[in-house]
PDB file of N, CA and C in Angstrom:
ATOM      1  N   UNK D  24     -29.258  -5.649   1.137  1.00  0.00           N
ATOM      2  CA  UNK D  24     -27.883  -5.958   1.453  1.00  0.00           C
ATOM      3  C   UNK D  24     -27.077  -4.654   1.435  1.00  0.00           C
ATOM      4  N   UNK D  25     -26.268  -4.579   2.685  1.00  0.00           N
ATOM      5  CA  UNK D  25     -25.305  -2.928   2.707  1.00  0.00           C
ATOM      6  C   UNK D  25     -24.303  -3.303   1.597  1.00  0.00           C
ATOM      7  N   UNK D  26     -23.641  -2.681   1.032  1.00  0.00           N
ATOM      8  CA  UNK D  26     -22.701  -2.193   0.177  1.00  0.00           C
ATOM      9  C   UNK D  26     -21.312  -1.850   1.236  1.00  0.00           C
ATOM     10  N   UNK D  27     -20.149  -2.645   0.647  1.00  0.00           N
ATOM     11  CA  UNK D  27     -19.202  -2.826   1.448  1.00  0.00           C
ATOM     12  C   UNK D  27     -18.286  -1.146   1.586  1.00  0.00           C
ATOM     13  N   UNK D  28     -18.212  -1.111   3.017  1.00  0.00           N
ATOM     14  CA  UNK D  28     -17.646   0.378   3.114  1.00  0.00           C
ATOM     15  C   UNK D  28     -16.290   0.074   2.983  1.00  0.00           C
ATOM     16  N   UNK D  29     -15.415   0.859   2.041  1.00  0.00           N
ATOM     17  CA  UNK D  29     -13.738   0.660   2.007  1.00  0.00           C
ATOM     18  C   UNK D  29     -12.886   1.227   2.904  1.00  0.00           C
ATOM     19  N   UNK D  30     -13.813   2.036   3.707  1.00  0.00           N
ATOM     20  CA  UNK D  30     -13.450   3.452   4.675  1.00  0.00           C
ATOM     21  C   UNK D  30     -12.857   2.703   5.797  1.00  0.00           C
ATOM     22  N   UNK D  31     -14.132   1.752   6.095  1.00  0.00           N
ATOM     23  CA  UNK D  31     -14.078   0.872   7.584  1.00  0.00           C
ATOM     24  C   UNK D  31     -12.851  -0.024   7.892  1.00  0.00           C
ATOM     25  N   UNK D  32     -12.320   0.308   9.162  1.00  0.00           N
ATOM     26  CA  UNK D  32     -11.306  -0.465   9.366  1.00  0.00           C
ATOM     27  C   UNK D  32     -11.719  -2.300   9.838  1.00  0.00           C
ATOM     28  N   UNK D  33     -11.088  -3.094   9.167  1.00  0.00           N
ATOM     29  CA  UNK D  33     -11.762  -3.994   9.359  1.00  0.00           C
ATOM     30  C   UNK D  33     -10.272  -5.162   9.301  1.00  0.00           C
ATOM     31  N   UNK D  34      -9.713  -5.009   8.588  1.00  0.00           N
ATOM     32  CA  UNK D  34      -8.229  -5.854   8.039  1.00  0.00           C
ATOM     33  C   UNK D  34      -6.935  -5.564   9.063  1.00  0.00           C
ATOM     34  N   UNK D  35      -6.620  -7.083   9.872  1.00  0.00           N
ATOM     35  CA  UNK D  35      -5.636  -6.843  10.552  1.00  0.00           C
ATOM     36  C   UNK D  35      -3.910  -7.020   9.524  1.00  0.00           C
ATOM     37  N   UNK D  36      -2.931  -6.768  10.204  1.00  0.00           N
ATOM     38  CA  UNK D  36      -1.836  -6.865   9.345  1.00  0.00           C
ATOM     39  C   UNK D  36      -1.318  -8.484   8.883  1.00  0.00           C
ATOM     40  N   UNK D  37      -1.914  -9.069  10.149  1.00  0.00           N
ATOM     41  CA  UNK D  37      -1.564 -10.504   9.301  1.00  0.00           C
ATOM     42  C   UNK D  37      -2.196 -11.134   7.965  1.00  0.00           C
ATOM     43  N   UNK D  38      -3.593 -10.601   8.405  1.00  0.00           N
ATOM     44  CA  UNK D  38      -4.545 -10.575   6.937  1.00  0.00           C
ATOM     45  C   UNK D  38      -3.948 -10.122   5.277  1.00  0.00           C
ATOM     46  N   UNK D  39      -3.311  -8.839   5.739  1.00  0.00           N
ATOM     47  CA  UNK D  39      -2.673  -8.054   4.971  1.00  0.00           C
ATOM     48  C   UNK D  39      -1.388  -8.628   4.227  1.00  0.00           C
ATOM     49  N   UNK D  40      -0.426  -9.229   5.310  1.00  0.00           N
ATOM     50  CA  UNK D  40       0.761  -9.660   5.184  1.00  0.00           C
ATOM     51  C   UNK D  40       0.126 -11.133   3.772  1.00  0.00           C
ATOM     52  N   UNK D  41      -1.068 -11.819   4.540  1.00  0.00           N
ATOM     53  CA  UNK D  41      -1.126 -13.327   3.369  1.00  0.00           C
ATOM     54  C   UNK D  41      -1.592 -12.254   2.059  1.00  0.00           C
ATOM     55  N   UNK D  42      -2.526 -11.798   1.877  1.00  0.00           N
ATOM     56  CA  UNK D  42      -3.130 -10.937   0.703  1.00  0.00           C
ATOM     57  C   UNK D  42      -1.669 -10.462  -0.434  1.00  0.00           C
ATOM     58  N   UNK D  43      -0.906 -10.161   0.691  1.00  0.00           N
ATOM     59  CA  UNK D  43       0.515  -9.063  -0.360  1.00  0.00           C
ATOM     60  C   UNK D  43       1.697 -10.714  -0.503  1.00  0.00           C
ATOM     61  N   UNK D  44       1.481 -11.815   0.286  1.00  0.00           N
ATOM     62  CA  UNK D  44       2.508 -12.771   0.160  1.00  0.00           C
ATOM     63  C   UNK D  44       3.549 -12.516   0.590  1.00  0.00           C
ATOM     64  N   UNK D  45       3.972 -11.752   1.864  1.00  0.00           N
ATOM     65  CA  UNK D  45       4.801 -10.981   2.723  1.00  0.00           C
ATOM     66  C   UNK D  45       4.423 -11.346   4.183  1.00  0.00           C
ATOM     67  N   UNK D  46       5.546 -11.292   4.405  1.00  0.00           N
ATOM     68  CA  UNK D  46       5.640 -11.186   5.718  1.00  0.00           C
ATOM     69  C   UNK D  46       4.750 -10.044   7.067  1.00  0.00           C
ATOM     70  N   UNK D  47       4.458 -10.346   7.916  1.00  0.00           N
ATOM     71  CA  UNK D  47       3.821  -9.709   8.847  1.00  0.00           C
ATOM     72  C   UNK D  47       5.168  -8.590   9.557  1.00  0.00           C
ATOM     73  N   UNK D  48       6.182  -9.375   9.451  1.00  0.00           N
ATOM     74  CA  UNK D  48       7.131  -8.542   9.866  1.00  0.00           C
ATOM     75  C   UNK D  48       7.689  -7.806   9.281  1.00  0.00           C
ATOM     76  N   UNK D  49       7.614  -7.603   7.911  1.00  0.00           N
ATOM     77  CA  UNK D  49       8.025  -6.782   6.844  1.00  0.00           C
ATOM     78  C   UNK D  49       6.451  -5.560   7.170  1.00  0.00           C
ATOM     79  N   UNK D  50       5.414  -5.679   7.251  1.00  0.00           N
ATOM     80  CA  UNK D  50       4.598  -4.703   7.459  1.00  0.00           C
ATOM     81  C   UNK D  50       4.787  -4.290   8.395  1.00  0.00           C
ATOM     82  N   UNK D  51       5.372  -4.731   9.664  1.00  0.00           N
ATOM     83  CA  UNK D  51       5.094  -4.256  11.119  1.00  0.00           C
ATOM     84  C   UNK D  51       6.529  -3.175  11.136  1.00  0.00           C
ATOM     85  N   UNK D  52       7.644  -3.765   9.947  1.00  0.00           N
ATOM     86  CA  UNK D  52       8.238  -2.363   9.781  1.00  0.00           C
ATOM     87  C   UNK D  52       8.518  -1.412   9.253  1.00  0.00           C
ATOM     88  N   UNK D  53       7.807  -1.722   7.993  1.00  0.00           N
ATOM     89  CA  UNK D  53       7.320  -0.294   7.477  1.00  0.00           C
ATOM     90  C   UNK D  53       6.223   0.762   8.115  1.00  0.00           C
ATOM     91  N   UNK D  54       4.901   0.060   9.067  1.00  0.00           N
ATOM     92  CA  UNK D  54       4.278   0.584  10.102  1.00  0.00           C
ATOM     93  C   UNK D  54       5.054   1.854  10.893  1.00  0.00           C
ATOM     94  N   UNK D  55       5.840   0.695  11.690  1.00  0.00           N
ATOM     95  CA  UNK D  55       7.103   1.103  12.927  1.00  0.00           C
ATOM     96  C   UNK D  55       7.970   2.624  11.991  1.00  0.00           C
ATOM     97  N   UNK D  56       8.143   2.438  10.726  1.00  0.00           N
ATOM     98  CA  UNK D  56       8.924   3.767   9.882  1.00  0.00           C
ATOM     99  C   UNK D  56       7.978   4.605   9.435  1.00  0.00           C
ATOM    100  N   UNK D  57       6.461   4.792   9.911  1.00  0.00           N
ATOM    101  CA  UNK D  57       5.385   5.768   9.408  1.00  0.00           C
ATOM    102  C   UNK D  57       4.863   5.762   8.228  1.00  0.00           C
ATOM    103  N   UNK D  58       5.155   4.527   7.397  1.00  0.00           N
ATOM    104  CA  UNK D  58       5.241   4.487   6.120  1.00  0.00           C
ATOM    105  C   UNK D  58       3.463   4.402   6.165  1.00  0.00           C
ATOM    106  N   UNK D  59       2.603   3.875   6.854  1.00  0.00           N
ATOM    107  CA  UNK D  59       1.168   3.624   6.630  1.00  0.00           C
ATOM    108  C   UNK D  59       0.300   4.481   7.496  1.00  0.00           C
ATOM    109  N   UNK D  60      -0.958   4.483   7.002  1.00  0.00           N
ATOM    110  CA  UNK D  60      -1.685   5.513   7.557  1.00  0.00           C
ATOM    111  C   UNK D  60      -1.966   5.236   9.176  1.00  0.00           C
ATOM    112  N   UNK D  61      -1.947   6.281   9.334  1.00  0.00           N
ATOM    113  CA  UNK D  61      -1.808   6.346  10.954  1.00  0.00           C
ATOM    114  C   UNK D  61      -2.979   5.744  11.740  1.00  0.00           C
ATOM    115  N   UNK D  62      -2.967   4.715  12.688  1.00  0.00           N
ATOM    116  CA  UNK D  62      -3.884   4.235  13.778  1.00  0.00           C
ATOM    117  C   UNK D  62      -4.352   4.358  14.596  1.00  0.00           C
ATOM    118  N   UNK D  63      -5.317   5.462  15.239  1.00  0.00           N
ATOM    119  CA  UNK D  63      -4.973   5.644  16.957  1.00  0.00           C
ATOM    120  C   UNK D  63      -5.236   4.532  17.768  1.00  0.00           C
ATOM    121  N   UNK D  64      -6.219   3.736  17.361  1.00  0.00           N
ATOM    122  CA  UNK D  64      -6.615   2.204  18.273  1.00  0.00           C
ATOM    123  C   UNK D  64      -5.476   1.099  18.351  1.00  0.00           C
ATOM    124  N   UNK D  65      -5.520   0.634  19.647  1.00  0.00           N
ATOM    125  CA  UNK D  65      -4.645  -0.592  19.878  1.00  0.00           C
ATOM    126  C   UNK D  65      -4.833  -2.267  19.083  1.00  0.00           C
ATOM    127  N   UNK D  66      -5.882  -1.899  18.237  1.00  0.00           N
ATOM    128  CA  UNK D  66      -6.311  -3.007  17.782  1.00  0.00           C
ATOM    129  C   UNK D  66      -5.695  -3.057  16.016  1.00  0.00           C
ATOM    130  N   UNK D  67      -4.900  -1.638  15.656  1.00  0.00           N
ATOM    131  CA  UNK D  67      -4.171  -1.487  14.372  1.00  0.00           C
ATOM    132  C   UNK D  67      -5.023  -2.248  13.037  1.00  0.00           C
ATOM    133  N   UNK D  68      -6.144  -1.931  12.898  1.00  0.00           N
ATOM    134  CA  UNK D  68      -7.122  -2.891  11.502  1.00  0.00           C
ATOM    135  C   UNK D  68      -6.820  -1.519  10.312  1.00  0.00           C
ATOM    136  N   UNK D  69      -7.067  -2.290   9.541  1.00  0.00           N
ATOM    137  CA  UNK D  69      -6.660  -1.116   8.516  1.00  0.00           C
ATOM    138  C   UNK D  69      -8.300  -1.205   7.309  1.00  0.00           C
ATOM    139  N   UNK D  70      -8.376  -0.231   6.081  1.00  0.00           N
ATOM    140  CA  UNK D  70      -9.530  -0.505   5.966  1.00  0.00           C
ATOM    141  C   UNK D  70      -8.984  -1.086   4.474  1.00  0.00           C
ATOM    142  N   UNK D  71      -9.697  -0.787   3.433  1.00  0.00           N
ATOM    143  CA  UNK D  71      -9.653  -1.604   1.470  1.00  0.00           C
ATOM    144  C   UNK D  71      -8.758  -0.860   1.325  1.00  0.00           C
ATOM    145  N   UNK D  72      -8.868   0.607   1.572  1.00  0.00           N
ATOM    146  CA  UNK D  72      -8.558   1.880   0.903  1.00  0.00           C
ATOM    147  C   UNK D  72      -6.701   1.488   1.644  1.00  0.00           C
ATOM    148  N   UNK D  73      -6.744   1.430   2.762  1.00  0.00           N
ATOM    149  CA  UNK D  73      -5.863   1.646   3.758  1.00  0.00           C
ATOM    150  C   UNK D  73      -4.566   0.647   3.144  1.00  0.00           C
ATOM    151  N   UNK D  74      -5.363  -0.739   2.305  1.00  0.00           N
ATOM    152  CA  UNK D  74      -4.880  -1.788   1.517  1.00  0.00           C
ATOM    153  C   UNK D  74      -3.836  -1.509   0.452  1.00  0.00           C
ATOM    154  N   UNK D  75      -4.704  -0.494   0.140  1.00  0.00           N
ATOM    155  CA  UNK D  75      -3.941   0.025  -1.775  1.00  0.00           C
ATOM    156  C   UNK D  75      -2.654   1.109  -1.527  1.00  0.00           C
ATOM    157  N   UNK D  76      -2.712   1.477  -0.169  1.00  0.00           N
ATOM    158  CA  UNK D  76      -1.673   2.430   0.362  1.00  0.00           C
ATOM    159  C   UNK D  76      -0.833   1.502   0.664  1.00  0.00           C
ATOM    160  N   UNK D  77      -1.240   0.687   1.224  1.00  0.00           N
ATOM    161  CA  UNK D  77       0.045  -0.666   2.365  1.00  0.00           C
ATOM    162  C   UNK D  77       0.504  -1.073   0.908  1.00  0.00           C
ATOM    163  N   UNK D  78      -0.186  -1.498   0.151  1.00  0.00           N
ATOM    164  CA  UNK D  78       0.595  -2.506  -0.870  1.00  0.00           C
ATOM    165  C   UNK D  78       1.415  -1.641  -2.166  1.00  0.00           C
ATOM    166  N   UNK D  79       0.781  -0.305  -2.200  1.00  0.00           N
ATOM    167  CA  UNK D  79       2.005   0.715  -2.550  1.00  0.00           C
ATOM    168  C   UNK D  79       3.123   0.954  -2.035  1.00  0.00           C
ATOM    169  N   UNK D  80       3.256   0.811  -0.716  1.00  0.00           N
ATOM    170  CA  UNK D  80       4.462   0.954  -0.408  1.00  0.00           C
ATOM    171  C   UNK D  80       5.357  -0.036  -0.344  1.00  0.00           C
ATOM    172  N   UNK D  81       4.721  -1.296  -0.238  1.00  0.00           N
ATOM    173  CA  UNK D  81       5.102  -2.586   0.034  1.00  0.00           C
ATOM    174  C   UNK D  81       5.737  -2.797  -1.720  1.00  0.00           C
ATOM    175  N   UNK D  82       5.364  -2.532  -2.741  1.00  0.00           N
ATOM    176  CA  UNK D  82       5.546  -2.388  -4.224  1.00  0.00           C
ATOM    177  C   UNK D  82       6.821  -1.460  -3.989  1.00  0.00           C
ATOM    178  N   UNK D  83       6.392   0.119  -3.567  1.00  0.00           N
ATOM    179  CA  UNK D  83       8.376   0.824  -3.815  1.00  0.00           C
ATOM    180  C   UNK D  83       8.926   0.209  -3.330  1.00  0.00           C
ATOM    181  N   UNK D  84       8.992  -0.529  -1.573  1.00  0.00           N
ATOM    182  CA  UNK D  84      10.270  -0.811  -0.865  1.00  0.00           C
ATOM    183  C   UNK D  84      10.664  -2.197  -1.363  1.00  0.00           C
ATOM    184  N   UNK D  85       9.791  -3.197  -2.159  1.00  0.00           N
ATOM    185  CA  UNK D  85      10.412  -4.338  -2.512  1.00  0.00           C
ATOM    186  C   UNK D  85      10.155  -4.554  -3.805  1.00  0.00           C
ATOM    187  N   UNK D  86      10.085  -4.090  -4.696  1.00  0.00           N
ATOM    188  CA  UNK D  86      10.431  -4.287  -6.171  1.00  0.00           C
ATOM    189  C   UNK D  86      11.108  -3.226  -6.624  1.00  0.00           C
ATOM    190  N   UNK D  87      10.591  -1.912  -6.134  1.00  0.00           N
ATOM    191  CA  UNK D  87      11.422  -0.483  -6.739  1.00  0.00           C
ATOM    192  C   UNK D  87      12.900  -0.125  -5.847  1.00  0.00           C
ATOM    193  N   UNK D  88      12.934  -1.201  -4.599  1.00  0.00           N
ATOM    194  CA  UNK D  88      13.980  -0.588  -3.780  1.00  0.00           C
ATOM    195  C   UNK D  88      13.829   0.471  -3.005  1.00  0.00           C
ATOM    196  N   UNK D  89      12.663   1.207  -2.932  1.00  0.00           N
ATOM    197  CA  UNK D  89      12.981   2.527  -2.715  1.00  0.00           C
ATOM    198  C   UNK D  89      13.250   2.975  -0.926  1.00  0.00           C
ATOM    199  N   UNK D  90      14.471   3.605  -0.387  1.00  0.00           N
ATOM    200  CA  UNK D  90      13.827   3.334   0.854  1.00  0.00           C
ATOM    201  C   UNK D  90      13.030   4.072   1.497  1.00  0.00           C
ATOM    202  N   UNK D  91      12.773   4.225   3.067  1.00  0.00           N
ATOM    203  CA  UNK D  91      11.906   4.497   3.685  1.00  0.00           C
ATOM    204  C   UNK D  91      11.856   6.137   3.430  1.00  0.00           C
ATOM    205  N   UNK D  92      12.913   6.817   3.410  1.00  0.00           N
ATOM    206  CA  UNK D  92      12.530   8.875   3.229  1.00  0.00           C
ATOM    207  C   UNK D  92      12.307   8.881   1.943  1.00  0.00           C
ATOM    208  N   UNK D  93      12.461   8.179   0.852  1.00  0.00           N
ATOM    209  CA  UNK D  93      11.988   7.875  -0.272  1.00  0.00           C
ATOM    210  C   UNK D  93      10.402   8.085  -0.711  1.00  0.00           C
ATOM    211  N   UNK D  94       9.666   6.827   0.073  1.00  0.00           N
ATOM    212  CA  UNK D  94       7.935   6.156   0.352  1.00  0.00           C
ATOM    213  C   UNK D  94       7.864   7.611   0.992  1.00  0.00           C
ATOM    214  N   UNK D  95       8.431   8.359   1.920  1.00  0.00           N
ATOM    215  CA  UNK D  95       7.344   9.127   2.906  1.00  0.00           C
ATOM    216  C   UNK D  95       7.242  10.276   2.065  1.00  0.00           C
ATOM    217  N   UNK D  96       8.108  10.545   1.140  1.00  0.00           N
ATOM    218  CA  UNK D  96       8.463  11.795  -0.224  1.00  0.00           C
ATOM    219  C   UNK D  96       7.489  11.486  -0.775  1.00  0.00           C
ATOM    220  N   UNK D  97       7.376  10.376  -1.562  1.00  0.00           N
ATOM    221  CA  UNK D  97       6.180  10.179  -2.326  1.00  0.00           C
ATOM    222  C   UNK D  97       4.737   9.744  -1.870  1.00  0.00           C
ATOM    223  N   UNK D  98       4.674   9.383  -0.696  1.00  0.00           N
ATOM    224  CA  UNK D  98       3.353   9.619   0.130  1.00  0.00           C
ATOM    225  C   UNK D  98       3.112  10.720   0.136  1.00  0.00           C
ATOM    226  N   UNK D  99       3.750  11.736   0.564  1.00  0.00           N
ATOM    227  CA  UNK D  99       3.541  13.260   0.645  1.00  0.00           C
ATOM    228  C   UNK D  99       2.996  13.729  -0.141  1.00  0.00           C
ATOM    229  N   UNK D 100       3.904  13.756  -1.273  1.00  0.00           N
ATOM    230  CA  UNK D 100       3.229  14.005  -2.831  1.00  0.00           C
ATOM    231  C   UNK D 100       2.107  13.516  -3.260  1.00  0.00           C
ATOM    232  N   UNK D 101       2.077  12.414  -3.110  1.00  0.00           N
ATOM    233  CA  UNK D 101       0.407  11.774  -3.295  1.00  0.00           C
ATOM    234  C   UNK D 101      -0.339  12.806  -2.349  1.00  0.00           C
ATOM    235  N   UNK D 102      -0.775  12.613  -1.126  1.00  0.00           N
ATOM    236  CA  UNK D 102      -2.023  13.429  -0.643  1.00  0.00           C
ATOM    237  C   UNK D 102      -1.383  14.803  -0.432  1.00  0.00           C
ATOM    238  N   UNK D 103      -0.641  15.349  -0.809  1.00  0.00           N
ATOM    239  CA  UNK D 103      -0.662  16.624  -0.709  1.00  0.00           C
ATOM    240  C   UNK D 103      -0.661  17.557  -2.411  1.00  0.00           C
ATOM    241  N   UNK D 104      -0.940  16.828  -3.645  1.00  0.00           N
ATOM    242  CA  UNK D 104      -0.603  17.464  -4.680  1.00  0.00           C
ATOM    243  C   UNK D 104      -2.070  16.543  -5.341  1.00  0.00           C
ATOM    244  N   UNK D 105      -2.460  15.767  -4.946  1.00  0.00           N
ATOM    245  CA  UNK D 105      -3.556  14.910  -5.724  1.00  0.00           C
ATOM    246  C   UNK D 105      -4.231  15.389  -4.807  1.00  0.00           C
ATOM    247  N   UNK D 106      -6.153  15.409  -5.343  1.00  0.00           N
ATOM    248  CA  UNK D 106      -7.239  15.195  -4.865  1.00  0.00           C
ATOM    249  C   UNK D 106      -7.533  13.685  -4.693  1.00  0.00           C
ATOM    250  N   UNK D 107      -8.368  14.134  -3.709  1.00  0.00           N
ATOM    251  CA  UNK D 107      -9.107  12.346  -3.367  1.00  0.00           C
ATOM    252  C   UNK D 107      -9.414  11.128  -4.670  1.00  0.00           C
ATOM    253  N   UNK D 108      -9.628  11.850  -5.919  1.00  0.00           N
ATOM    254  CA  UNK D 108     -10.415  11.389  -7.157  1.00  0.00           C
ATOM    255  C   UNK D 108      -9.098  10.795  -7.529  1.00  0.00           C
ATOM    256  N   UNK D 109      -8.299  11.890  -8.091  1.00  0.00           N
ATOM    257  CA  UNK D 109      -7.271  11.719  -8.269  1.00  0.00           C
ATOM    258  C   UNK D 109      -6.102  10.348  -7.771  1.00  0.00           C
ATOM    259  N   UNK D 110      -6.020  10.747  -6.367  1.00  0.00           N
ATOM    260  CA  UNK D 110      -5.322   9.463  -6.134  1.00  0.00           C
ATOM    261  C   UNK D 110      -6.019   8.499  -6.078  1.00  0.00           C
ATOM    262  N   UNK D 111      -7.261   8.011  -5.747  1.00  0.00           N
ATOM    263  CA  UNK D 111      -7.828   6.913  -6.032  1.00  0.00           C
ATOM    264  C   UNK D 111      -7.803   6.349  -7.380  1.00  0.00           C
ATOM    265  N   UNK D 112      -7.649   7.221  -8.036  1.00  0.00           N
ATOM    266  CA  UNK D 112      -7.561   6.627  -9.681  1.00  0.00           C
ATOM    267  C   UNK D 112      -6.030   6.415  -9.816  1.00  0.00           C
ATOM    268  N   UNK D 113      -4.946   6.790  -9.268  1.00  0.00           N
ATOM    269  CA  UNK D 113      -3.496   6.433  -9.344  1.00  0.00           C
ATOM    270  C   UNK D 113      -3.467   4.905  -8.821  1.00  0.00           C
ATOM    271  N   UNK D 114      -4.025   5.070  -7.812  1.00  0.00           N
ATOM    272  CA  UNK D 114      -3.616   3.764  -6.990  1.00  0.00           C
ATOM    273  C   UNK D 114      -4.837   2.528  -7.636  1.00  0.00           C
ATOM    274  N   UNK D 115      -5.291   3.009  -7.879  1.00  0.00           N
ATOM    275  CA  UNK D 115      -5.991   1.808  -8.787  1.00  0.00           C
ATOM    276  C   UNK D 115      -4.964   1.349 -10.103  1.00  0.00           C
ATOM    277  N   UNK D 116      -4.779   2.596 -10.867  1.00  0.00           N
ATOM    278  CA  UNK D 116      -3.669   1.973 -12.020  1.00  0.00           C
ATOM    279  C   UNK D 116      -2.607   1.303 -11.322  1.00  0.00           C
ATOM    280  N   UNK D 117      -1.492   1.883 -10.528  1.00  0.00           N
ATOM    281  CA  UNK D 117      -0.720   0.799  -9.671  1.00  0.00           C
ATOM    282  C   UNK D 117      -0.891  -0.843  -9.273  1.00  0.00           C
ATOM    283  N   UNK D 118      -1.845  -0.263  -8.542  1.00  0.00           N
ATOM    284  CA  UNK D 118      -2.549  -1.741  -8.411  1.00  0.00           C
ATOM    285  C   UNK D 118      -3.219  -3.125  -9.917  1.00  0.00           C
ATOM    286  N   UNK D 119      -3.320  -2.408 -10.533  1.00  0.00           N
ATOM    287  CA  UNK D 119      -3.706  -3.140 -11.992  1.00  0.00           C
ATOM    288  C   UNK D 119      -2.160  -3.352 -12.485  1.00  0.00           C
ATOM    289  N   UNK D 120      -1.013  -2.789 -12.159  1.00  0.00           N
ATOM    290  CA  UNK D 120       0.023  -3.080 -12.556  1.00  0.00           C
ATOM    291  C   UNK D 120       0.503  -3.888 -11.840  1.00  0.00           C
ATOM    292  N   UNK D 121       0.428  -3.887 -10.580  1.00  0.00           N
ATOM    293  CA  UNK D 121       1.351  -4.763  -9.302  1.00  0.00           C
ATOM    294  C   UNK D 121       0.617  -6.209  -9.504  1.00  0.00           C
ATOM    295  N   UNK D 122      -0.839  -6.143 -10.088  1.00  0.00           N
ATOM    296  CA  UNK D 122      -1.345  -7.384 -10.369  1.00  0.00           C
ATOM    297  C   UNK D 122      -0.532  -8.291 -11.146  1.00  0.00           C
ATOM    298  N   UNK D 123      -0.153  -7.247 -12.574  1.00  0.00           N
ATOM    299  CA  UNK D 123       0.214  -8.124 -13.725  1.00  0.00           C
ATOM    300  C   UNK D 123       1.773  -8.784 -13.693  1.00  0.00           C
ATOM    301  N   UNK D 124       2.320  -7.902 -12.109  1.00  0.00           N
ATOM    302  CA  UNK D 124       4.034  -8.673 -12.084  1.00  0.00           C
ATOM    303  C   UNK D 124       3.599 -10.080 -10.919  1.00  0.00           C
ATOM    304  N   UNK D 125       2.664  -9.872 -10.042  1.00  0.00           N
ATOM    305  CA  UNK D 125       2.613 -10.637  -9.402  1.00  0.00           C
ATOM    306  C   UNK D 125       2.357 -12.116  -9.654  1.00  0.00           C
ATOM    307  N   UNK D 126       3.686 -12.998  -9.162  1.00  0.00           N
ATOM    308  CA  UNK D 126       3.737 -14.152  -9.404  1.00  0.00           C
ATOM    309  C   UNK D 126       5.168 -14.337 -10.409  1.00  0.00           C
ATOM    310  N   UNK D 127       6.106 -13.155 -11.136  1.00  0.00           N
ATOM    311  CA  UNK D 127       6.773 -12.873 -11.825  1.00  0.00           C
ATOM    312  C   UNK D 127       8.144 -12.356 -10.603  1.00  0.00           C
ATOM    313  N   UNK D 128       9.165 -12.938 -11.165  1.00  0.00           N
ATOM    314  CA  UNK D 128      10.231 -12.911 -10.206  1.00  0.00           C
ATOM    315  C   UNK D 128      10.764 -11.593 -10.355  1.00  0.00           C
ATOM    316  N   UNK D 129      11.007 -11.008  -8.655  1.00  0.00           N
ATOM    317  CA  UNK D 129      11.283  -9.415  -8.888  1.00  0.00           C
ATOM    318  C   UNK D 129      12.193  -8.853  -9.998  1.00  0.00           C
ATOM    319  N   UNK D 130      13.346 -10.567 -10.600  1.00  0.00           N
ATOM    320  CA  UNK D 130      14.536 -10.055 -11.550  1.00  0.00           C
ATOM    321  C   UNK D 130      13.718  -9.869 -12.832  1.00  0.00           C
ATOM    322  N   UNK D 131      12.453 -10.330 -12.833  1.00  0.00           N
ATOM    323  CA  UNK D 131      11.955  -9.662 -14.405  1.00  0.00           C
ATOM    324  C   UNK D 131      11.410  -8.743 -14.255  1.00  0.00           C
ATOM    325  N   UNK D 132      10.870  -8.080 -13.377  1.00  0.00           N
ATOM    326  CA  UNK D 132       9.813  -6.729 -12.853  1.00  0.00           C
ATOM    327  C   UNK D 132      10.787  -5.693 -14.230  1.00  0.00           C
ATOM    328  N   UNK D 133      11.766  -5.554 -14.068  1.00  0.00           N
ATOM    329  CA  UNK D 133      12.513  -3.790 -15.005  1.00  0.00           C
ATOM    330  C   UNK D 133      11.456  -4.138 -16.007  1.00  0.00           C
ATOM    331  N   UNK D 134      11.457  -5.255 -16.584  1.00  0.00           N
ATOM    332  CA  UNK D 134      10.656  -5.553 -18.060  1.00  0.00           C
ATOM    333  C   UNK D 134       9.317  -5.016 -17.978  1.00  0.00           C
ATOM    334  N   UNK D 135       8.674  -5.146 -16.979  1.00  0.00           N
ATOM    335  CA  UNK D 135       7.466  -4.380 -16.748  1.00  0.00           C
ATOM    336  C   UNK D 135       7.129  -2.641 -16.826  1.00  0.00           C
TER     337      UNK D 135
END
């Protein structure tokens, strides 16, 4: 049995949109503002990895507020000041956090 590649683009945005409990149109405009990794194919699939980026940003712009020159500041900073190891291990802690609010109304998130 192959071992699932995280690399491979495989996840369309509607997929994405039920997974995060968001809207398709809330991704299609943070997309549209450069906020996610870039696509050259007309078919826009994103891959696991591609996941933990979408739902980072999807985490600043709707629980942290943050807006869009905000996400692209701290995208920056992520791959330009972290190694690969590195941010994969950030965005995993994130993600273990975005778990534990999820289902928790954004007005209790500060408590987190």
């Amino acid at each position: 049995m192959a071992l699932l590649d995280n690399n491979k683009d495989v996840l369309p945005l509607s997929s994405i949109a039920e997974l995060l409990t968001t809207k398709v149109r809330t991704l299609k405009m943070y997309e549209e503002k450069g906020l996610f990794p870039s696509k050259s194919d007309s078919k826009k699939l994103y891959s696991i990895n591609d996941v933990k980026v979408i739902s980072f940003v999807h985490y600043l712009a709707s629980v942290k507020k943050i807006n869009a020159n905000g996400i692209k500041y701290i995208l920056e900073m992520l791959y330009t000041n972290m190694d690969e190891k590195n941010r994969k291990d950030f965005l995993d802690i994130v993600e273990q956090k975005m778990e534990k609010i999820s289902g928790i109304d954004v007005s209790d998130v500060e408590v987190f």
